[in-house]
XYZ file of C-alpha atoms in Angstrom:
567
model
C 0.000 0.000 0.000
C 2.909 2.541 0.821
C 4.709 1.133 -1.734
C 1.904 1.817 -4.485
C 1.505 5.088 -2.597
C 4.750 6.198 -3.018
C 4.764 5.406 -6.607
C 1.924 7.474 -7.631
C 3.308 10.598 -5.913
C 6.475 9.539 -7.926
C 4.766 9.641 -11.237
C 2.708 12.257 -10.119
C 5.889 14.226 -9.339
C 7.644 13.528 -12.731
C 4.463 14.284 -14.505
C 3.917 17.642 -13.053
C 7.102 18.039 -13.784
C 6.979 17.285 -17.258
C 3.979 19.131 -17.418
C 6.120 22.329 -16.259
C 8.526 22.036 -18.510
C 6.103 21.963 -21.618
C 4.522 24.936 -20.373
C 8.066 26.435 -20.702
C 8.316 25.346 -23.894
C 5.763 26.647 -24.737
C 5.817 29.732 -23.110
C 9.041 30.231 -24.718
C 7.763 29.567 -27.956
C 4.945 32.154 -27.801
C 7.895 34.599 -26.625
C 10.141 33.977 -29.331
C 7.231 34.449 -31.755
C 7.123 37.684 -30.323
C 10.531 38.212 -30.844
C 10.707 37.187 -34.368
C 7.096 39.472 -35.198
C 8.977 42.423 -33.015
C 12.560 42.088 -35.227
C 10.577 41.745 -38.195
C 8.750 44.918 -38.273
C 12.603 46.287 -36.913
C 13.985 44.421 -39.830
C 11.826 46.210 -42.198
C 13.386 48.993 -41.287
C 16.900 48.378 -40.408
C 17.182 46.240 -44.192
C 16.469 48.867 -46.152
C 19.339 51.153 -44.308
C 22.455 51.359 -46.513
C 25.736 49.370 -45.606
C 28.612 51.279 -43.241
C 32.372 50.408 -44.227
C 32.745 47.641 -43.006
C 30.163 46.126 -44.387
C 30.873 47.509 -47.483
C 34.397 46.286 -47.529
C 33.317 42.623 -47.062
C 30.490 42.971 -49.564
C 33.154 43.899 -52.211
C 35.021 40.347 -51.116
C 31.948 38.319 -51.428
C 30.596 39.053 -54.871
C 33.826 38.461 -55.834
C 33.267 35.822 -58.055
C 36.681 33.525 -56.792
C 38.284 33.871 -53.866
C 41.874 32.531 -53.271
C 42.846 32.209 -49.916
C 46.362 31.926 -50.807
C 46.543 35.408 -52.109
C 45.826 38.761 -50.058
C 42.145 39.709 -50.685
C 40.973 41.697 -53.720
C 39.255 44.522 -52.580
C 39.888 45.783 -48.782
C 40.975 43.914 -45.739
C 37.570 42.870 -44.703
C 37.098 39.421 -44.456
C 34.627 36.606 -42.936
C 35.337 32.984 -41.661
C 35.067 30.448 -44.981
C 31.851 29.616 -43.527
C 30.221 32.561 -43.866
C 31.793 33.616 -46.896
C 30.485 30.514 -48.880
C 26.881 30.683 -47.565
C 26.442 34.720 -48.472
C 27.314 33.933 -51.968
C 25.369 30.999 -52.277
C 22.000 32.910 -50.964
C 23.133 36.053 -52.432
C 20.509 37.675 -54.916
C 21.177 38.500 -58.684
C 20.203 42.296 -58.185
C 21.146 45.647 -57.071
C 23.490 46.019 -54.222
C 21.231 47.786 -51.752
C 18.611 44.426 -52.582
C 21.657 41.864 -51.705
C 21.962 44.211 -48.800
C 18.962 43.665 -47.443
C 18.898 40.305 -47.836
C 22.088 39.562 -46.930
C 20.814 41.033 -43.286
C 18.135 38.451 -43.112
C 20.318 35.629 -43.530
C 22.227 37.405 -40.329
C 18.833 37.417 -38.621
C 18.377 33.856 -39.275
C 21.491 32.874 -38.118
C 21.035 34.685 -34.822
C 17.572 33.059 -34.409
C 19.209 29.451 -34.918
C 21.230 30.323 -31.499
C 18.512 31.805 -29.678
C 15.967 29.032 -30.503
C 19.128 26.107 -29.492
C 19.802 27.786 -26.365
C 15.846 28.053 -25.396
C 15.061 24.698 -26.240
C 17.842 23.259 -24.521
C 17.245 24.728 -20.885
C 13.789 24.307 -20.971
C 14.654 20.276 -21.417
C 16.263 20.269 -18.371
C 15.579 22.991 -16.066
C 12.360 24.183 -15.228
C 9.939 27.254 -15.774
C 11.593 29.490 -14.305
C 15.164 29.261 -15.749
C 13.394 29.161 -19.771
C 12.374 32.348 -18.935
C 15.042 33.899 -17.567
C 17.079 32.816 -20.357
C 14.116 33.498 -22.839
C 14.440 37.597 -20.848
C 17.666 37.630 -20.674
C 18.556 36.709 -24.338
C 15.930 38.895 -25.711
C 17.010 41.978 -23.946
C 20.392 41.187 -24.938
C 21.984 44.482 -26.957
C 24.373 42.603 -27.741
C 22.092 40.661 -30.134
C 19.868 43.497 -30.976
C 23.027 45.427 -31.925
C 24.636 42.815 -34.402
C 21.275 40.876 -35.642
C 21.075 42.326 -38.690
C 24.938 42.844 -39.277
C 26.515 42.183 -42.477
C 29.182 39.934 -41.026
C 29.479 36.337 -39.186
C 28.476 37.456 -35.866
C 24.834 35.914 -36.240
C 26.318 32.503 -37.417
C 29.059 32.637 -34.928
C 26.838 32.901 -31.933
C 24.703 29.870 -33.251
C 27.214 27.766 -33.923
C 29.251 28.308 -30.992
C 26.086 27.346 -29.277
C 25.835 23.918 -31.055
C 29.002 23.281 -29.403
C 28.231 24.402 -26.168
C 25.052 22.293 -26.300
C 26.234 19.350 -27.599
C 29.107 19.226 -24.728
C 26.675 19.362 -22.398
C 25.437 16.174 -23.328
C 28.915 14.364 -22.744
C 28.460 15.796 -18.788
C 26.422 12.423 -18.368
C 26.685 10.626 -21.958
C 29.592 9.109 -23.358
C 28.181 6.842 -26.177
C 29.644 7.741 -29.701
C 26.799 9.338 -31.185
C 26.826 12.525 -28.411
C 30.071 12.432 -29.434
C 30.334 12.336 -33.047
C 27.894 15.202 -33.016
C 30.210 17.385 -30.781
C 32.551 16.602 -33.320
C 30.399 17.334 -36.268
C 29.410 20.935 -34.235
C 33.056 21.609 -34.055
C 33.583 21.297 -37.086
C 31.009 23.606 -38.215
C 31.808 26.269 -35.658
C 35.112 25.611 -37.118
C 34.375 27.080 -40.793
C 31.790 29.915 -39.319
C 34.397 31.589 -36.609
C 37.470 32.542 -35.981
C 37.410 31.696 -32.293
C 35.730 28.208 -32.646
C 39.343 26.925 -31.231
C 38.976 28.900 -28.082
C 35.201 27.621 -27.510
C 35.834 24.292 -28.375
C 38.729 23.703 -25.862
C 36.774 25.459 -23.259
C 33.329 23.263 -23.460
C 36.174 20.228 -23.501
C 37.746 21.891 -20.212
C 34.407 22.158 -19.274
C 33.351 18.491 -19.641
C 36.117 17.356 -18.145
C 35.985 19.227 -15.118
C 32.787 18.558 -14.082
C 33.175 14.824 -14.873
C 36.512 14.773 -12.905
C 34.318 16.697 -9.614
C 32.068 14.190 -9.806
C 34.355 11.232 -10.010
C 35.661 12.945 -7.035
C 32.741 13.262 -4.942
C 31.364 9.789 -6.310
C 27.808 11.704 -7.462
C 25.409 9.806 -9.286
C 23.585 11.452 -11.736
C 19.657 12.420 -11.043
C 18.551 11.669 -14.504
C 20.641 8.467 -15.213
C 20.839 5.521 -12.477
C 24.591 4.762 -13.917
C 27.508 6.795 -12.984
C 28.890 9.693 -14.316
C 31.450 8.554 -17.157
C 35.048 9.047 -16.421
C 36.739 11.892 -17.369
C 39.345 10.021 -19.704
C 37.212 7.457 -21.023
C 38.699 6.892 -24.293
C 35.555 8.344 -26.230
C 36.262 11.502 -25.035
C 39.512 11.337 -25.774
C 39.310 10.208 -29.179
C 36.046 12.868 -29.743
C 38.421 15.557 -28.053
C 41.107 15.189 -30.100
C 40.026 14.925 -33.301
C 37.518 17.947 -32.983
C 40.625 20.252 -31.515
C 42.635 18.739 -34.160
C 39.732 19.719 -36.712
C 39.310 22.913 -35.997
C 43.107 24.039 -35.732
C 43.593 22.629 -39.052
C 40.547 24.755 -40.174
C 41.929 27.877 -38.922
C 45.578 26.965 -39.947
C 45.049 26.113 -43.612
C 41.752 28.579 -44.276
C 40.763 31.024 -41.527
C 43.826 32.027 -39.902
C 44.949 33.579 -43.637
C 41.584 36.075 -43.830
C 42.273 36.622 -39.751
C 45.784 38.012 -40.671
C 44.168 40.595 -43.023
C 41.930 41.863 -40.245
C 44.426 42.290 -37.773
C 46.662 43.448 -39.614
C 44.443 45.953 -41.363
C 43.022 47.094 -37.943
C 46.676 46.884 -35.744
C 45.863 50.066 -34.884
C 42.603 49.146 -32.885
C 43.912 45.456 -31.610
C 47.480 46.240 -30.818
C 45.931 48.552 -27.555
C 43.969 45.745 -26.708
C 47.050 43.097 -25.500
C 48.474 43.353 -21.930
C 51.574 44.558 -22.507
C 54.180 44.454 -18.774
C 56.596 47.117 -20.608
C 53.347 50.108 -20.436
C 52.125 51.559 -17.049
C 50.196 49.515 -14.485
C 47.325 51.634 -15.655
C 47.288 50.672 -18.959
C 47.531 46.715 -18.279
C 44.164 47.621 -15.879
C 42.313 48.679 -18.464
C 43.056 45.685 -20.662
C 41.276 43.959 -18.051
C 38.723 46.021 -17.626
C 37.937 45.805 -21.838
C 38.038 41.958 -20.721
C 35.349 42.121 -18.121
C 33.624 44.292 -20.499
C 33.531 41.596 -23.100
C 32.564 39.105 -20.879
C 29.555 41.197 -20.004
C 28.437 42.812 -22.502
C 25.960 40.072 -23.757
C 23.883 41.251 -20.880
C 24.578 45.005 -20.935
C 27.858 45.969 -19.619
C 28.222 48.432 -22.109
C 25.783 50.762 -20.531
C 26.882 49.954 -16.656
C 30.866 50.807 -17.645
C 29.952 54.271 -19.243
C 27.377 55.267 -16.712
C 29.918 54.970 -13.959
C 32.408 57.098 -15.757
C 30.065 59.859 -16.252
C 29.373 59.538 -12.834
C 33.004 59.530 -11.493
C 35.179 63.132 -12.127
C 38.460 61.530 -11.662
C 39.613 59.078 -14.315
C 41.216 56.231 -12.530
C 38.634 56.196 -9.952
C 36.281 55.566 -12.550
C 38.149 52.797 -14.229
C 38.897 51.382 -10.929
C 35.019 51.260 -9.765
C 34.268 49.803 -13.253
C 36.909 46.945 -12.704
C 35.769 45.914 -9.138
C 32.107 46.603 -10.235
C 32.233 43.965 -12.770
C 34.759 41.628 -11.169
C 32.366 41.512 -8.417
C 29.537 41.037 -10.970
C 31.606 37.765 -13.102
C 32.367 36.271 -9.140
C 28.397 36.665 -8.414
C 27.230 35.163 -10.966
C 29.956 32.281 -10.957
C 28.708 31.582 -6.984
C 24.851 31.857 -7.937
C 25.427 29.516 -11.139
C 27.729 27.087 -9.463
C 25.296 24.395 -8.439
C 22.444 24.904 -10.456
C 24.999 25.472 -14.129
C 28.420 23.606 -13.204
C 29.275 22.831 -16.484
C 28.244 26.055 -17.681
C 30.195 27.772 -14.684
C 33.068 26.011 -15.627
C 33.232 26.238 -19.338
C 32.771 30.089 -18.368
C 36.013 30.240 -16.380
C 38.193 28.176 -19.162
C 37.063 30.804 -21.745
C 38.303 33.386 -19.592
C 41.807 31.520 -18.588
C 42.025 30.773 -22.174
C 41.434 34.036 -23.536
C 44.002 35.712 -20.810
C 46.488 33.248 -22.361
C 46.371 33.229 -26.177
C 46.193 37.530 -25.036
C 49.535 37.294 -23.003
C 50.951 35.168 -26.370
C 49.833 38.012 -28.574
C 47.189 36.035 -30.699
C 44.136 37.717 -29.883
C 43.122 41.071 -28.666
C 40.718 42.307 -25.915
C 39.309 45.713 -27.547
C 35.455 44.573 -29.082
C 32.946 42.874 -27.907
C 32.248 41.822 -31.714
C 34.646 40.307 -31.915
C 33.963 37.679 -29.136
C 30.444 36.782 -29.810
C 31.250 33.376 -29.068
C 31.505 33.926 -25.652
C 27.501 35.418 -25.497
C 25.756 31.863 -25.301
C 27.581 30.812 -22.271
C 27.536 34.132 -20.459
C 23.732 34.695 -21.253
C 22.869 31.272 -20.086
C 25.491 31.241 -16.584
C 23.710 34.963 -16.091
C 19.841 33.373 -16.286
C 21.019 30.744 -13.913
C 22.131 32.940 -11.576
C 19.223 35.328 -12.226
C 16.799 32.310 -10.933
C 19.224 31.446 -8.121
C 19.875 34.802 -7.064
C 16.020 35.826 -7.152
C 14.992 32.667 -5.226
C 17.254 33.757 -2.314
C 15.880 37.142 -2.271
C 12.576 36.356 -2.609
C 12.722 33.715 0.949
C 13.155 37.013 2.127
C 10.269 38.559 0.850
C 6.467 38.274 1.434
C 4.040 37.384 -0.676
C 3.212 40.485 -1.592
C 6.351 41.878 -2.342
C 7.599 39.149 -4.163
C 4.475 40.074 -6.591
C 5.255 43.582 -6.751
C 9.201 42.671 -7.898
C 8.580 40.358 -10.066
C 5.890 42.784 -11.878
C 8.604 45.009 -12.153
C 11.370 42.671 -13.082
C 9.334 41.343 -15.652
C 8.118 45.017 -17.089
C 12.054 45.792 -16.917
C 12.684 43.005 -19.631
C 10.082 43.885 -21.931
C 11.308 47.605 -21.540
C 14.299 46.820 -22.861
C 13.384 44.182 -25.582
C 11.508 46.855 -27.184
C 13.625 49.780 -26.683
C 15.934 47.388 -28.765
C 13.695 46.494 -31.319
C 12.716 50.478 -31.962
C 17.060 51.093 -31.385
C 17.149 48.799 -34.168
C 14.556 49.901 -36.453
C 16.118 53.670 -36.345
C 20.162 53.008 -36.093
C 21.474 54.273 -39.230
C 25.171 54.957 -39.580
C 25.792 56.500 -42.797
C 22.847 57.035 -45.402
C 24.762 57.674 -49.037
C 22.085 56.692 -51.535
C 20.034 59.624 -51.273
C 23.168 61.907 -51.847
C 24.088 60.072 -54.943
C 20.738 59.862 -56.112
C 20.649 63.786 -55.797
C 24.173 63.883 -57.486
C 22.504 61.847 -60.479
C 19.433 64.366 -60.702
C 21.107 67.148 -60.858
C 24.622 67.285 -61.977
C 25.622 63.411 -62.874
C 29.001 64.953 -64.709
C 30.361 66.571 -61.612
C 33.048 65.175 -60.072
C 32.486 63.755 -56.480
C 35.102 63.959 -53.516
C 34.144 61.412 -50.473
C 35.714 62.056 -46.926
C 37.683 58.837 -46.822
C 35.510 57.329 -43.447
C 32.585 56.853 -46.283
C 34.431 56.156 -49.430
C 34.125 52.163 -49.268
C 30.121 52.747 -48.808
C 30.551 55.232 -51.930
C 32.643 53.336 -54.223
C 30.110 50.115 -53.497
C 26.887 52.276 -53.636
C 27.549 54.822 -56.470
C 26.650 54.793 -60.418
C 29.551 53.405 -62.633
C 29.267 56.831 -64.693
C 29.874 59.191 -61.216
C 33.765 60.428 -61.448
C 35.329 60.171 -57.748
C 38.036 61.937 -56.949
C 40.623 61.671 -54.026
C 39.939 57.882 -53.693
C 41.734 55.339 -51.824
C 43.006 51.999 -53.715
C 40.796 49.315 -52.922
C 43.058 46.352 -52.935
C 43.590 45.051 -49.452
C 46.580 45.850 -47.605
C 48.380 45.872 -44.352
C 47.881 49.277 -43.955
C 44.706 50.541 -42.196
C 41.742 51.434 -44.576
C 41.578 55.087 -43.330
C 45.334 55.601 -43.252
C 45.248 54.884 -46.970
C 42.323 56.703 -47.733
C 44.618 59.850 -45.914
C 42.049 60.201 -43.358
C 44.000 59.417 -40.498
C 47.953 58.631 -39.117
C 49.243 56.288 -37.506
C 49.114 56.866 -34.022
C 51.763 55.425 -31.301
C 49.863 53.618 -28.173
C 49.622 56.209 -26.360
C 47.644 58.768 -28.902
C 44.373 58.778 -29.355
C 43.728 55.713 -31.882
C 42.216 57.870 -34.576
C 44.423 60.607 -35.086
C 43.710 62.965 -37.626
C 45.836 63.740 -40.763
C 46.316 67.213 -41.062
C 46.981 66.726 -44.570
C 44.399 65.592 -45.346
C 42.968 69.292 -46.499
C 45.946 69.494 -48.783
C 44.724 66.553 -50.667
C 41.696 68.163 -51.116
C 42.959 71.146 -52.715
C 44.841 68.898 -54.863
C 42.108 66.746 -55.840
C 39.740 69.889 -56.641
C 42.352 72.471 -58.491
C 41.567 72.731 -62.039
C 37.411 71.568 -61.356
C 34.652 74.265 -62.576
C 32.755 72.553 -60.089
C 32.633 69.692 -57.311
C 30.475 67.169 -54.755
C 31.730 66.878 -51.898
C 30.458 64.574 -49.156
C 31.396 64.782 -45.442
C 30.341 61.153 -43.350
C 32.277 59.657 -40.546
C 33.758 62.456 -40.081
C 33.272 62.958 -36.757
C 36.773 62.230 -35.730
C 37.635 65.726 -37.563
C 36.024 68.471 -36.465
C 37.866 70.937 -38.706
C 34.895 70.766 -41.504
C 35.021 74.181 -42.810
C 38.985 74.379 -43.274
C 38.076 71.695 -46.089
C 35.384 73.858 -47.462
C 37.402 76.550 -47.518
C 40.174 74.675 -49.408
C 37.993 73.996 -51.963
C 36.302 77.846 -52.218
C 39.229 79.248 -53.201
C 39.883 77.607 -56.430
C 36.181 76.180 -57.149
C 33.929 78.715 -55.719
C 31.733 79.099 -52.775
C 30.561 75.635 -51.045
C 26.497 75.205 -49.768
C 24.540 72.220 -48.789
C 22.657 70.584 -51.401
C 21.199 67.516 -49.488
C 21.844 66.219 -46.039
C 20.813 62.964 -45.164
C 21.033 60.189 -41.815
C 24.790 60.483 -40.661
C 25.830 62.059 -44.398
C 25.755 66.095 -45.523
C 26.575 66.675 -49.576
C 27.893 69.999 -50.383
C 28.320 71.595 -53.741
C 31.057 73.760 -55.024
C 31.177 75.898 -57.840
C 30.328 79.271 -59.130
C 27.130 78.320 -60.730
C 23.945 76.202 -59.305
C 23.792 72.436 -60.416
């Protein structure tokens, strides 16, 4: 009788359970729905917004119909992982550049949403109702994946395949049969062709795995959802698994990736260089290569607004960076303690991207200056942060009544969907440069004058205007070591301790140059905001063109037109 008792409460139990957890999925499901309905409308937008450099720079690489990755790149320094580079031209359109544009940010949007959907799915499996939606908030509030969900770059496939592998390591935790492992392996390799730091998340998920199987080997566990023990942590599966997908993926980046990485860095030493400790500079400077660390770390759930908001807040400088280093220190070590029971393997593969990231730093292989440029890192800091979210909530709330508990969870919850729609409307509106209505003005009006673009918008130009528009003062488009704007004559090359974009005052000269001997001349001023010397280059031009007035301004972008008569 107790017996039969017990085992109804039993299935009872599991079945409520399971019950919970289908509510979460579904839940989540209705919220991502929302999400994808909410970017959509914010895609509408945000598509039909022209590309910035950058994006422009790697556009010019990918309809390029060949691509030898044995040679420097044709046309800029801007480059993509293989991956990436192969599936835009495959889904790229037959039309106009601004229509491969916009699609080209839809297949960024998809790849995002791959991510998001693996990493929803996969808690609400295994954790309950309450952790599927914190990570369900937490992800969708994310600016980090507002900001770069409609990119023109890897980022979106990066994040979702670095989540395949983070996923399907968390499986070996308790499984060590060759299937879970043959499809870590197959994940690796596919993180391997869509990002450059698939190396760095691969060995850290591995870390990860072994780590957690070596504490519970330790403390003898078993495991609650399998009445077998925990596998070993050098059973030879893993082993063999383990070395062939770190083997897989270095031989990736060796013999395909690491040749378009070198082109990046190289073309943007100015930016990465300041972003590597460095024990010969001041103790100062080595700080704030942490703090751009911690920075990184956190940005996937906001960082980026905490850091700057204490600055402005703080009049002396290394009190700020100081209160911004201790501030999110104290934040990583929070969320580590709150996650630690609840996420161990995602606790731990956490720490090994950060001690792995410190090293290959120290050894001069990577940088800490972007958060871009570690999107890899976002799925296992959003998910270690929801964790601790739920942990850390459940602690306050035991102190809490009823009532109160009501009231902050009305206004947690109102606090996420705040923010998930102040991103979707940040996204809809961000606009960095807007050229095409210039040069459609230009091709109204006078299509036989000469046009002069201030070098920070002359890769947008060169991609965006009509084959018949003369540009003047351009820079040579084949890739090179030097920077992009240092070519263009833009900018100098600043030593570490100048400010990194440091403006060539000769720059004006070459626009007197470039203009002597015109009856008349466009001019277009974007990204210039490094330069705020605007009207010496007007005035340049005035004295052998004629006078200079605005003839059509647009988002981020001003056209002026010189000459004696009116075009």
């Amino acid at each position: 009788m107790t017996n039969a008792y017990m085992a109804r409460i039993a299935r009872n139990s599991a079945q409520d359970c399971l019950d919970r957890r289908q509510r979460g999925v579904g839940l989540s499901a209705i919220l991502i729905i929302l999400f994808v309905v909410t970017l959509h409308f914010a895609v509408g937008y945000a598509t039909s917004r022209d590309p910035w450099s950058d994006e422009s720079m790697l556009l010019w690489n990918i309809l390029k119909p060949e691509l030898d990755f044995s040679k420097p790149l044709p046309f800029y320094d801007q480059a993509a992982p293989v991956g990436y580079m192969w599936i835009a031209r495959a889904l790229l359109p037959d039309s106009g550049v601004l229509e491969q544009v916009r699609w080209l940010r839809f297949v960024s949007v998809a790849a995002i949403l791959i991510g998001i959907v693996a990493i929803i799915y996969g808690i609400s499996k295994t954790y309950s109702l309450a952790y599927t939606l914190a990570i369900t908030a937490i992800i969708l509030s994310s600016p980090l994946i507002w900001a770069y969900s409609t990119e023109i770059k890897q980022y979106g496939l990066e994040f979702s395949a670095s989540t395949l592998v983070l996923l399907s390591g968390w499986r070996l935790v308790e499984r060590d049969d060759w299937l879970s492992h043959l499809g870590f392996f197959a994940c690796s390799i596919i993180a391997g062709f869509a990002a450059y730091t698939a190396p760095i998340i691969v060995c850290a998920v591995l870390a990860g795995v072994f780590s957690q199987r070596l504490i519970h080997l330790i403390r003898r566990d078993v495991s609650p959802h399998n009445s077998s023990a925990y596998p070993g942590p050098l059973s030879a599966r893993f082993i063999i698994a383990g070395t062939m997908s770190v083997l897989a993926i270095v031989t990736i980046y060796f013999l395909i990736n690491k040749q378009l990485l070198t082109y990046i860095m190289s073309g943007y030493a100015y930016i990465f260089d300041r972003g590597k400790f460095d024990f010969d500079q001041s103790f100062g400077y080595n700080v704030k290569i942490i703090i751009r660390l911690i920075a990184i770390l956190l940005d996937p759930i906001g960082f980026r607004y905490i850091e700057p908001a204490i600055r402005a807040a703080t009049p002396l400088k290394s009190v700020a960076y100081a209160s911004s280093a201790l501030i999110g220190a104290g934040l990583i070590v929070a969320m580590v303690i709150l996650a630690a029971r609840a996420g161990t393997f995602f606790v731990l593969t956490f720490i090994a991207v950060f001690g792995i990231s410190i090293v290959l730093n120290l050894l001069g292989l990577i940088a800490f200056d972007q958060a871009r440029f570690f999107l890899f890192i976002a799925p296992v800091t959003l998910i270690v942060a929801a964790i601790a979210l739920v942990e850390g909530w459940r602690f306050l709330a035991s102190f809490l009544s009823r009532r109160l508990r009501l009231i902050a969870a009305s206004a947690l919850a109102a606090l996420f969907l705040s923010v998930i729609f102040a991103g979707a409307y940040r996204q809809a509106k961000w606009q960095n440069q807007e050229l095409s209505p210039l040069l459609a003005h230009i091709a109204t009006h006078a299509p036989t004058v000469p046009l002069w673009v201030y070098c920070g918008a002359q890769p947008a130009a060169s991609l965006l205007s009509s084959p018949t528009v003369r540009l003047v003062g351009m820079l040579d488009r084949t890739s090179s070591p030097e920077a992009w704007p240092i070519r263009g004559g833009c900018m100098e090359k600043a030593s570490i301790d100048e400010p990194v974009y440091k403006v060539n005052p000769g720059y004006i000269d070459d626009l007197r140059r470039d203009s002597t001997g015109e009856r008349a001349i466009w001019l277009i001023f974007s990204h210039d905001f490094y330069d705020d010397n605007r009207s010496a280059y007007l005035s340049a031009v005035e004295s052998s063109v004629g006078p200079c007035r605005i003839s059509a301004e647009a988002i981020g972008a001003t056209l002026y037109f010189c000459g004696r008569n009116t075009p």
